[in-house]
Short mmCIF file of C-alpha atoms in Angstrom, two decimals:
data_model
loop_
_atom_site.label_atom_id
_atom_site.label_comp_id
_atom_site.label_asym_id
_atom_site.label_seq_id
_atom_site.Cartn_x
_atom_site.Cartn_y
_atom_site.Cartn_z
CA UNK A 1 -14.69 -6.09 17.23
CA UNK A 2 -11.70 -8.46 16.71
CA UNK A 3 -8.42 -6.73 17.25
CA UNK A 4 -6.29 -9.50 18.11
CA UNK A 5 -3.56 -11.43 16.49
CA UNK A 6 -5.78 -14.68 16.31
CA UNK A 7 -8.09 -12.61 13.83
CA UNK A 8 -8.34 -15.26 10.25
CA UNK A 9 -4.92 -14.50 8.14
CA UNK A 10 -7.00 -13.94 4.90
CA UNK A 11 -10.24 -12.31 4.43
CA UNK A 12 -11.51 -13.96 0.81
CA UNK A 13 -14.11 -12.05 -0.96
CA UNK A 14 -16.39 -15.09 -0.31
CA UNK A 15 -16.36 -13.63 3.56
CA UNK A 16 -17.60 -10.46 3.55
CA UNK A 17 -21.04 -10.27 3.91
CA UNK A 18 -23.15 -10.25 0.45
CA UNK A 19 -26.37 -8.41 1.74
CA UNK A 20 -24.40 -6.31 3.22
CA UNK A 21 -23.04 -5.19 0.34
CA UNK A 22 -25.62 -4.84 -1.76
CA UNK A 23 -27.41 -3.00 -0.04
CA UNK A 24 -24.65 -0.21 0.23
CA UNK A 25 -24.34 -0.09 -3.09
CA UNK A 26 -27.57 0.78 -3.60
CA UNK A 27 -26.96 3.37 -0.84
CA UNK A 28 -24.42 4.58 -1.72
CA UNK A 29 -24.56 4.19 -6.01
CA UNK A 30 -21.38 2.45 -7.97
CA UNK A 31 -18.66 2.22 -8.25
CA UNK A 32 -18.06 2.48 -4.49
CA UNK A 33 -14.97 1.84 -2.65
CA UNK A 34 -15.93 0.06 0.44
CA UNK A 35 -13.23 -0.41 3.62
CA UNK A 36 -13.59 -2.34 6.56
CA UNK A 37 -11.77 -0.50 9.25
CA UNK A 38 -11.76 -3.37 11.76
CA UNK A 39 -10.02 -5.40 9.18
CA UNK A 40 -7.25 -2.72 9.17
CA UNK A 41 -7.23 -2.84 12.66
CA UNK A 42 -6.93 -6.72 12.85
CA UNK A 43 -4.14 -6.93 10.22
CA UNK A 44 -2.26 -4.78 11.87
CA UNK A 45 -2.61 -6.41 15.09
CA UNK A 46 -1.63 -9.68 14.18
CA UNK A 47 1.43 -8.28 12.41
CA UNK A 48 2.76 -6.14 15.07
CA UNK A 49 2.63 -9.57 16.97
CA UNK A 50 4.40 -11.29 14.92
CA UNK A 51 7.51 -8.97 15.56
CA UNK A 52 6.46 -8.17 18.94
CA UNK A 53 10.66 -6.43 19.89
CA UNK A 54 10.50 -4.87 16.48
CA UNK A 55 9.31 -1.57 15.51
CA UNK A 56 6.35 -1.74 12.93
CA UNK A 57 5.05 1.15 11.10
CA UNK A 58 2.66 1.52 8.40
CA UNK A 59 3.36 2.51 5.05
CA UNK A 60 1.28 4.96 4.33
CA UNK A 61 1.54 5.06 0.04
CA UNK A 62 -0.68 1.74 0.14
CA UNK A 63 -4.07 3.73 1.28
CA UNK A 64 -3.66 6.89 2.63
CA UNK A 65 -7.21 7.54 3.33
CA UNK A 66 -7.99 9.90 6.62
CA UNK A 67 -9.93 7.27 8.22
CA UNK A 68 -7.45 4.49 7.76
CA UNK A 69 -4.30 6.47 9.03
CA UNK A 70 -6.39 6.87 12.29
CA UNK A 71 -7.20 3.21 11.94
CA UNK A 72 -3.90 2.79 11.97
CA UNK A 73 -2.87 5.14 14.42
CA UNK A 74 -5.11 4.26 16.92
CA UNK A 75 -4.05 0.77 16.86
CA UNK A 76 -0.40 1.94 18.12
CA UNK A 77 1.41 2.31 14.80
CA UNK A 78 3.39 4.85 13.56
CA UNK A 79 3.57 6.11 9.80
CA UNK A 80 6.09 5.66 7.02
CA UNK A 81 5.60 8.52 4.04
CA UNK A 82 7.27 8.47 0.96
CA UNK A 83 6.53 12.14 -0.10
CA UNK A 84 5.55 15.45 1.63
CA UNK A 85 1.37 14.88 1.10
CA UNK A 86 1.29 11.66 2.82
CA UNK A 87 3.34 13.35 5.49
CA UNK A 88 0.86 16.09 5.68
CA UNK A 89 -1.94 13.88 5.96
CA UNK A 90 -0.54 11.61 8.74
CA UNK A 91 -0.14 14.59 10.67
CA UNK A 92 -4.34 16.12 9.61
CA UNK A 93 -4.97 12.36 11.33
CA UNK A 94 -3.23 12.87 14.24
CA UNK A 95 0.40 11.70 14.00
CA UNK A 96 2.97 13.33 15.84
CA UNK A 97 5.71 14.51 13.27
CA UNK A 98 8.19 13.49 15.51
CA UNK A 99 7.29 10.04 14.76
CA UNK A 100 6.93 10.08 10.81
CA UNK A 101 9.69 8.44 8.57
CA UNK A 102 10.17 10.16 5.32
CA UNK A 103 11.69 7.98 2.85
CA UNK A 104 12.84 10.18 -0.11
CA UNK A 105 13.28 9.13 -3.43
CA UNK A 106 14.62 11.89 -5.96
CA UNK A 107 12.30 14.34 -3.51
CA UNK A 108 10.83 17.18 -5.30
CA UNK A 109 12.08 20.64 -4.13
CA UNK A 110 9.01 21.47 -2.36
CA UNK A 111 9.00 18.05 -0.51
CA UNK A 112 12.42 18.98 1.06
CA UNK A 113 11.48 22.62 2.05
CA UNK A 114 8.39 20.88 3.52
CA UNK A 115 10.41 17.99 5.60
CA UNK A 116 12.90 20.53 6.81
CA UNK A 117 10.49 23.13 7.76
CA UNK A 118 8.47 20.09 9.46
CA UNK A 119 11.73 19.22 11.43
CA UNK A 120 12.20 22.45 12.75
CA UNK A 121 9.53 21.64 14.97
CA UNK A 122 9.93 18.35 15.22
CA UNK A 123 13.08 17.22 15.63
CA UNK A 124 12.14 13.66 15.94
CA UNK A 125 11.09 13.63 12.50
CA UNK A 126 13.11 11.02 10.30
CA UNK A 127 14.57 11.74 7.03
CA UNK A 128 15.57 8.57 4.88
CA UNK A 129 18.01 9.65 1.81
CA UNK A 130 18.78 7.60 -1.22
CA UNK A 131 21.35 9.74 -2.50
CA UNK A 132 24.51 11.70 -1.51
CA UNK A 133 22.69 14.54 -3.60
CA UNK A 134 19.85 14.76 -1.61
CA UNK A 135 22.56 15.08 1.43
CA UNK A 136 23.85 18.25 -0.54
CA UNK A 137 19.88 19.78 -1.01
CA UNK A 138 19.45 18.92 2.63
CA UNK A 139 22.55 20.49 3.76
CA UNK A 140 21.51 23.55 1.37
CA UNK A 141 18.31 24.28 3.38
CA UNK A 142 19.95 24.03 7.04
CA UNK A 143 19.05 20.24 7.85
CA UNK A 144 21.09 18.77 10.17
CA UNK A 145 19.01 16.64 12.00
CA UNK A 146 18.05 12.64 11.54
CA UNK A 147 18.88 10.74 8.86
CA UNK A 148 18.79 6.87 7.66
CA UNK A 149 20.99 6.19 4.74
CA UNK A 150 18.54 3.82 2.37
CA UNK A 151 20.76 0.87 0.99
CA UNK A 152 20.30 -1.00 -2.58
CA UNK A 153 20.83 -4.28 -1.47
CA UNK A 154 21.27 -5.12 -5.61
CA UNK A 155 18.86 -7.76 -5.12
CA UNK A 156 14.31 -7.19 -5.97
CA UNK A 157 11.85 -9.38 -5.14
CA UNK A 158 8.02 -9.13 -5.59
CA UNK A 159 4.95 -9.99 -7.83
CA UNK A 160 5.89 -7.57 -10.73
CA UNK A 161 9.28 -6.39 -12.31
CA UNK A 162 7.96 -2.66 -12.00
CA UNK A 163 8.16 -3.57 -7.92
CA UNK A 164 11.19 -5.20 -7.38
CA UNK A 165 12.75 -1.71 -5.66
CA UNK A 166 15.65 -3.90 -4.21
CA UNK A 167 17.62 -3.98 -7.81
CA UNK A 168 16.60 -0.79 -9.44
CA UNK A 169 19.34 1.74 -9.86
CA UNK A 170 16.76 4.45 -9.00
CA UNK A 171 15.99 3.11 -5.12
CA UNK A 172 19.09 3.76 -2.57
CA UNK A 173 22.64 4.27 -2.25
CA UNK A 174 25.32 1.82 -4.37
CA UNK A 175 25.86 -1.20 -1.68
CA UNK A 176 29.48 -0.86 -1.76
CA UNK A 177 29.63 2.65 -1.09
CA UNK A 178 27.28 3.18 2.05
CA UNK A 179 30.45 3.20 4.65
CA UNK A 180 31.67 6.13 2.99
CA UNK A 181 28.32 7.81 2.98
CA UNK A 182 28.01 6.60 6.70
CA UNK A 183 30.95 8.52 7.47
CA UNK A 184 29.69 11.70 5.84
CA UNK A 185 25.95 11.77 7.20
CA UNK A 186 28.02 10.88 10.58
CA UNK A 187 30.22 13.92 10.46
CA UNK A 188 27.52 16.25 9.09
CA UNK A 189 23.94 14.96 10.34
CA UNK A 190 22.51 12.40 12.66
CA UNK A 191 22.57 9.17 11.19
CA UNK A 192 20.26 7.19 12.95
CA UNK A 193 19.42 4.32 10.60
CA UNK A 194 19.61 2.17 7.41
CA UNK A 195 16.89 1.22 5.34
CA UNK A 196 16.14 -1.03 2.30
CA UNK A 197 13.14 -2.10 0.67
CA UNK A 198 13.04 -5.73 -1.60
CA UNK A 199 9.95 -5.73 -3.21
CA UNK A 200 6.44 -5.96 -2.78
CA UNK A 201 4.13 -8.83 -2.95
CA UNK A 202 6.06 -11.21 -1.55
CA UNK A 203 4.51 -14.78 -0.09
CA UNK A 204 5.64 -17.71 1.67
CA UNK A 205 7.63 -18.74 -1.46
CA UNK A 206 9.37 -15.78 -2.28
CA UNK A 207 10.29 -15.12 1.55
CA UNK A 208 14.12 -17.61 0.66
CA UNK A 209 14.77 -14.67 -1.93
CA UNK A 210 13.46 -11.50 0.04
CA UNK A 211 15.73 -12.63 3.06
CA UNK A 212 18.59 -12.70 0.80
CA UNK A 213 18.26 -8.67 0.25
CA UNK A 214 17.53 -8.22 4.12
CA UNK A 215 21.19 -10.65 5.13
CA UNK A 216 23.07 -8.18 3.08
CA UNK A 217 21.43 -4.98 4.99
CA UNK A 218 22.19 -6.66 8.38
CA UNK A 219 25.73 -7.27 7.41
CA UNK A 220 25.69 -3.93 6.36
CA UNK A 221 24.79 -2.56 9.79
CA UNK A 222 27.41 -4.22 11.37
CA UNK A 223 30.34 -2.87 8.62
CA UNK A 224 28.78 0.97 9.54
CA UNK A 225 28.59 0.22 13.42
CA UNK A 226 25.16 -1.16 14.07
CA UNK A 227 25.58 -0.20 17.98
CA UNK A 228 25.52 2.80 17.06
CA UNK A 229 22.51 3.04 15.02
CA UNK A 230 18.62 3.56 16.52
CA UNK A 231 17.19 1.19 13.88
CA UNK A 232 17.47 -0.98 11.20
CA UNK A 233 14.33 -1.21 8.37
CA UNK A 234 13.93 -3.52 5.99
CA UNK A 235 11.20 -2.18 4.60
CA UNK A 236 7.94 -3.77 3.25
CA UNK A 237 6.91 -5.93 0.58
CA UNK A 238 4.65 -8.31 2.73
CA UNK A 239 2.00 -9.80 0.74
CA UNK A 240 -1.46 -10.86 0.32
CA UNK A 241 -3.09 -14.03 -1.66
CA UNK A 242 -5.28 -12.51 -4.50
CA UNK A 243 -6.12 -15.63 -6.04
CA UNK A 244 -8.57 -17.83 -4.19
CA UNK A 245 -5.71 -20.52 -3.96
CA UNK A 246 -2.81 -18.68 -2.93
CA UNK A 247 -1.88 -19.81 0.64
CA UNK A 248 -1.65 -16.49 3.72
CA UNK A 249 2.12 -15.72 4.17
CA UNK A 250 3.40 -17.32 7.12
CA UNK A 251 3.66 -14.72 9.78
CA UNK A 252 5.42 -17.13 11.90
CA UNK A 253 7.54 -18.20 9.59
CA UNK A 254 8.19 -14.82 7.97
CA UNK A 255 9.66 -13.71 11.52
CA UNK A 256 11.87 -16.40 12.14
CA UNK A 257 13.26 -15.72 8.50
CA UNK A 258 13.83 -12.06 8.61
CA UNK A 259 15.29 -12.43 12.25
CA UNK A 260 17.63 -15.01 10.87
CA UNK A 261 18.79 -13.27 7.97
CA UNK A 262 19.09 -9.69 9.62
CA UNK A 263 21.22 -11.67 12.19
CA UNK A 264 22.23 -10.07 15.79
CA UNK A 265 21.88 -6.30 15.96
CA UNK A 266 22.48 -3.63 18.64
CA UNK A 267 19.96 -1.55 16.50
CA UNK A 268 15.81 -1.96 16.70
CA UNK A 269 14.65 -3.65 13.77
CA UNK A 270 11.71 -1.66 12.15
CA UNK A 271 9.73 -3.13 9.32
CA UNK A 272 7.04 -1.06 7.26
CA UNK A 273 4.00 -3.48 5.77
CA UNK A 274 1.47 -1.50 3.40
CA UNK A 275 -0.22 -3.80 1.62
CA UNK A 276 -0.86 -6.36 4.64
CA UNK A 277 -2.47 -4.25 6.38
CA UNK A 278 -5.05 -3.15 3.76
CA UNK A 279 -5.39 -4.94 1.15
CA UNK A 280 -7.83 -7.48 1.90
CA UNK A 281 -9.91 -4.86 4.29
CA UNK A 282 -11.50 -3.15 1.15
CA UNK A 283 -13.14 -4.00 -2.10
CA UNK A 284 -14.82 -2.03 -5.04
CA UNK A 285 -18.59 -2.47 -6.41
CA UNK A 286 -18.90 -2.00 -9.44
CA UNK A 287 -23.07 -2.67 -11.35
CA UNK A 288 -23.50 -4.48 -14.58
CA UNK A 289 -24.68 -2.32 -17.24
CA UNK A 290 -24.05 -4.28 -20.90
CA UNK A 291 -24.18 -8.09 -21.57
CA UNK A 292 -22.79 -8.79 -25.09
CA UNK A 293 -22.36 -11.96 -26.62
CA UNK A 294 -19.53 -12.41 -28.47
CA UNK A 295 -17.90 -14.90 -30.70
CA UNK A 296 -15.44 -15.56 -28.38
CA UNK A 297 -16.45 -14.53 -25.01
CA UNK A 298 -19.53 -12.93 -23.62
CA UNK A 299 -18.69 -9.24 -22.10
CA UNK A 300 -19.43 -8.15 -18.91
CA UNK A 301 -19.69 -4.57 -18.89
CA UNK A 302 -19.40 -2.61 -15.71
CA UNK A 303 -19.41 0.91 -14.09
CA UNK A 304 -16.11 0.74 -12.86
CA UNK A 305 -12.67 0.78 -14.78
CA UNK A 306 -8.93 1.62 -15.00
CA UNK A 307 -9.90 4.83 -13.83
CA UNK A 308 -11.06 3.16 -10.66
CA UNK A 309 -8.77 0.33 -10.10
CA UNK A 310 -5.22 0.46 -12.75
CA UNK A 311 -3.82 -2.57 -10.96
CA UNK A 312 -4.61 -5.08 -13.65
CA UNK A 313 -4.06 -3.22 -16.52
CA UNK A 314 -0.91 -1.56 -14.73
CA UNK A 315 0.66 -4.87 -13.38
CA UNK A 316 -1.27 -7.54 -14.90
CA UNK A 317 -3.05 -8.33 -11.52
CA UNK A 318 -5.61 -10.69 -10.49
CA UNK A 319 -8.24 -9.51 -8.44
CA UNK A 320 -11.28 -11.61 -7.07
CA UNK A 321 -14.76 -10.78 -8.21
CA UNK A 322 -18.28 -12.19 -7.18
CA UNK A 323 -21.54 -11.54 -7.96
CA UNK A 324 -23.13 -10.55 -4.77
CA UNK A 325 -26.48 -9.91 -6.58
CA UNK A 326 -27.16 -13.72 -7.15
CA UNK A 327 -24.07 -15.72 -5.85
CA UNK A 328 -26.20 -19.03 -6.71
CA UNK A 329 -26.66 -18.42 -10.38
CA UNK A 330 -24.86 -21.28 -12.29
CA UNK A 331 -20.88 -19.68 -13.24
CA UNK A 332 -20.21 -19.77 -16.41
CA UNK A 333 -16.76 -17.78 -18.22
CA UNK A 334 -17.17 -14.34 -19.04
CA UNK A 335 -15.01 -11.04 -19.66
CA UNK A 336 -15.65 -8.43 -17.32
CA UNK A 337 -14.83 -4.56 -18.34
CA UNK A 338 -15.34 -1.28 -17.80
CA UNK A 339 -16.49 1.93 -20.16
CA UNK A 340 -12.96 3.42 -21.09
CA UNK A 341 -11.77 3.53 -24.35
CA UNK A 342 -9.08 1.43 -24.63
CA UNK A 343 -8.28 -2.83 -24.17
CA UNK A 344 -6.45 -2.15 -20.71
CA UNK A 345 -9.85 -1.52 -19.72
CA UNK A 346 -10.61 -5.33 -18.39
CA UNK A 347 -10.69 -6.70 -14.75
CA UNK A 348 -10.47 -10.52 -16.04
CA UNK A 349 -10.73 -12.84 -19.00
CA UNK A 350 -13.01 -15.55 -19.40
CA UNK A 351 -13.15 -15.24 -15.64
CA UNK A 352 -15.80 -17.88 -14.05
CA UNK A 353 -18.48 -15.68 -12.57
CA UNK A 354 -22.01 -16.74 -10.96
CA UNK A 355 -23.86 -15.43 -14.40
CA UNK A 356 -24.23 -12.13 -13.97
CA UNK A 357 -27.25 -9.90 -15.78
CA UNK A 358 -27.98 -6.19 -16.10
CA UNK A 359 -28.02 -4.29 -12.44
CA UNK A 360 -26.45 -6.88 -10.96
CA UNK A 361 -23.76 -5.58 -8.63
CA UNK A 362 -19.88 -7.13 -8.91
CA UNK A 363 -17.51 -7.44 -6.15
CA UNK A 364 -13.73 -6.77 -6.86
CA UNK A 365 -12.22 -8.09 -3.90
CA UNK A 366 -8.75 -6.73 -2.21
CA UNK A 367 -8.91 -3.60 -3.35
CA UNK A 368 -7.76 -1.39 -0.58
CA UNK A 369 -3.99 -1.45 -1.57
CA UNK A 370 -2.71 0.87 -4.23
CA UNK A 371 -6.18 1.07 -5.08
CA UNK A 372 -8.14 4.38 -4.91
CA UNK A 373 -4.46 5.64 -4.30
CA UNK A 374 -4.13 5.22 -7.83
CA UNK A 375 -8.12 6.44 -9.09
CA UNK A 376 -7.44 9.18 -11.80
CA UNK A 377 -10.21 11.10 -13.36
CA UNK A 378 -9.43 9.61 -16.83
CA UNK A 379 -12.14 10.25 -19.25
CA UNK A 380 -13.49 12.94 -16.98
CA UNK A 381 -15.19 10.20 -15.29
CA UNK A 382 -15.66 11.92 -11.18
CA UNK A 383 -13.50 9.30 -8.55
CA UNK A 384 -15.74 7.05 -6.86
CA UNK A 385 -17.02 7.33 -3.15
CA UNK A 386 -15.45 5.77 0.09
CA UNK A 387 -17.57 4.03 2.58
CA UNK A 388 -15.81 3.30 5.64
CA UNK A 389 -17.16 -0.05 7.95
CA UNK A 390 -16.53 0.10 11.75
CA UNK A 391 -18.11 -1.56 14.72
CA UNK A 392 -21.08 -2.54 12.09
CA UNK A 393 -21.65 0.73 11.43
CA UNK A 394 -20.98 2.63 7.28
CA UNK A 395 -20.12 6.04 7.23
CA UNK A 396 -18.74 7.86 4.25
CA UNK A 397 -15.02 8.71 4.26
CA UNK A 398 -14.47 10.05 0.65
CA UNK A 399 -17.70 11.68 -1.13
CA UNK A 400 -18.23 11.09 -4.44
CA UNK A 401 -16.86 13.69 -6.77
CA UNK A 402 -18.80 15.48 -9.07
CA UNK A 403 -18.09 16.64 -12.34
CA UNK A 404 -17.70 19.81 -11.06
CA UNK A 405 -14.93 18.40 -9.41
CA UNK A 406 -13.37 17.44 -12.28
CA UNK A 407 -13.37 20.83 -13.67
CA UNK A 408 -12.54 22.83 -10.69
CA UNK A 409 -9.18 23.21 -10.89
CA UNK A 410 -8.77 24.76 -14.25
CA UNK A 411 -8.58 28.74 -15.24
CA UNK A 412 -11.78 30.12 -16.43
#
């Protein structure tokens, strides 16, 4: 198994193995969420190099599956949560709470009780505020302990207006008034930290833009007292090429950048990828159950949808897709769907695929980012199964739900 650094910057869909895969989906049925744990490994490897004096957790709301928290875990990293289940499960995979990072964003009241009955044990445990009001909750349940003060640096980044956290109102404390709040969590908590958090998606291109948002947070460190600070985070936002043309971001680069901008600091710097570190390790297949000609397009329909992947019709995203059935058939344009009810319902238009037929099974590569994180039940359609790949070996993570499942939860 490849663990290091020098492990290939991009796994395309074109890598994975084809037989391979078809042959768990007919294991395993469709749609099927298949993850290569290795890959997870590997990427975060060669990332962690990358910053090898910086601090480099995982954040944990891009795939917070068991199996790749201990992935991730294993490989030396700690966890960044964003709400009091993902803090839960880092812990059922073996985190130590004193080394979580809870980043709250207009927390829920039981997400507080649960952080500050967490710390009580574990005083190590890190709570990130973006809001003097969530000071005044914390303060109202008998938290005293560590804080980082998350900044809005006033400027996003990222592949999608709906990610650019860096200039939405919603994300952080006002730039201009984090001294004062400095002084506060100073007099009443531990301040350890500041945070801030671009964007997400972000390439080689975007990286001139991305290091504008992290100059401001290291100027920022200094104005508060950055020697006396623990850390420094700028967050995520480190991205992946979807489409078959998009160049790997520049780890090398990327480093040099973000240690420019954040300039000299007494403070670590932490940084918390999500999306590099799973993305391209998992993919979906999905079989072919309707070929329709149609005036304008012939349609492709599948057994997988919205319900299983929402990035496209959420964001607009491209994913890759291959035929892995018969990856020598002649392409030819067609519109590839899924069976719910509505026109969001499409994973690409007039997409060139080797022609696909009936049984054939798709491929919908990098997947394993805000992808089953975001699987609903819509249409009362049962979430799809998890296979897990590790050491050459498939084991499933995440049974298939049944439509008892679905049902379970409501009052007879």
């Amino acid at each position: 198994m490849t663990t290091h650094a020098d492990s290939p910057a991009v796994r395309r869909l074109a890598d994975w193995d084809h037989d391979r895969l078809e042959s768990l989906a007919e294991e395993y049925d469709t749609p099927l969420y298949v993850t290569d744990l290795d890959r997870v490994t590997e990427n975060y490897a060669r990332f962690s190099s990358a910053f090898p004096d910086a601090h480099v957790m995982y954040a944990a709301k891009a795939h917070t599956g068991k199996s790749v928290l201990e992935a991730v875990l294993e490989a030396g990293g700690d966890i960044e949560c964003a709400a009091w289940g993902e803090l839960k499960r880092s812990i059922d995979a073996g985190a130590d709470p004193n080394t979580l990072q809870y980043t709250a964003v207009n927390p829920p009241d039981h997400d507080l009780d649960y952080a500050t009955d967490l710390a009580e044990d574990a005083p190590g445990l890190t709570i990130t505020i973006g809001a003097m009001d969530t000071l005044d909750r914390l303060q109202a349940r008998g938290y005293d302990g560590r804080i980082a003060i998350r900044i809005n640096p006033g400027i996003g980044t990222g592949h999608h207006e709906k990610v650019a956290t860096g200039a939405d109102a919603k994300f952080g404390i006002p730039y201009e008034r984090v001294p004062d709040v400095a002084d506060r969590v100073r007099d009443e908590f531990d301040l350890v930290g500041l945070h801030a958090h671009a964007g997400s998606g972000v390439l080689t291109e975007g990286l001139e833009e991305h290091c504008r948002a992290i100059e401001r947070v290291g100027e920022m460190a200094r104005r508060v007292g950055d020697e006396s600070l623990e850390f420094v985070d700028v967050g995520g936002g480190y991205g992946v090429p979807y489409r078959e043309d998009d160049e790997p971001l520049d780890l090398e680069k990327t480093s040099e950048l973000i240690r420019d901008a954040v300039g000299e600091l007494d403070a670590t710097l932490k940084l918390e990828p999500g999306r590099y570190i799973v993305a391209d390790a998992s993919l979906i297949l999905s079989e072919v159950n309707t070929i329709k000609e149609a005036p304008e397009t012939t349609v492709v329909g599948v057994d997988a949808s919205l319900a299983t992947l929402i990035r496209p019709a959420m964001f607009g995203s491209y994913h890759p897709m291959l035929n892995v059935s018969a990856p020598e058939r002649e392409s030819e344009p067609v519109t590839v769907g899924g069976p719910v009810c509505t026109s969001a319902d499409v994973f690409a238009h007039d997409r060139p695929i080797a022609r696909p037929e009936r049984e054939d099974v798709i491929a919908i590569g990098n997947a394993g980012s805000y992808g089953y994180e975001l699987a609903s039940q819509f249409h009362s359609q049962p979430r799809p199964a998890e296979v897990a790949l590790e050491d050459g070996e498939a084991r499933v993570v995440r049974r298939r739900e049944t439509l008892d499942d679905v049902t379970r939860v409501e009052r007879e």
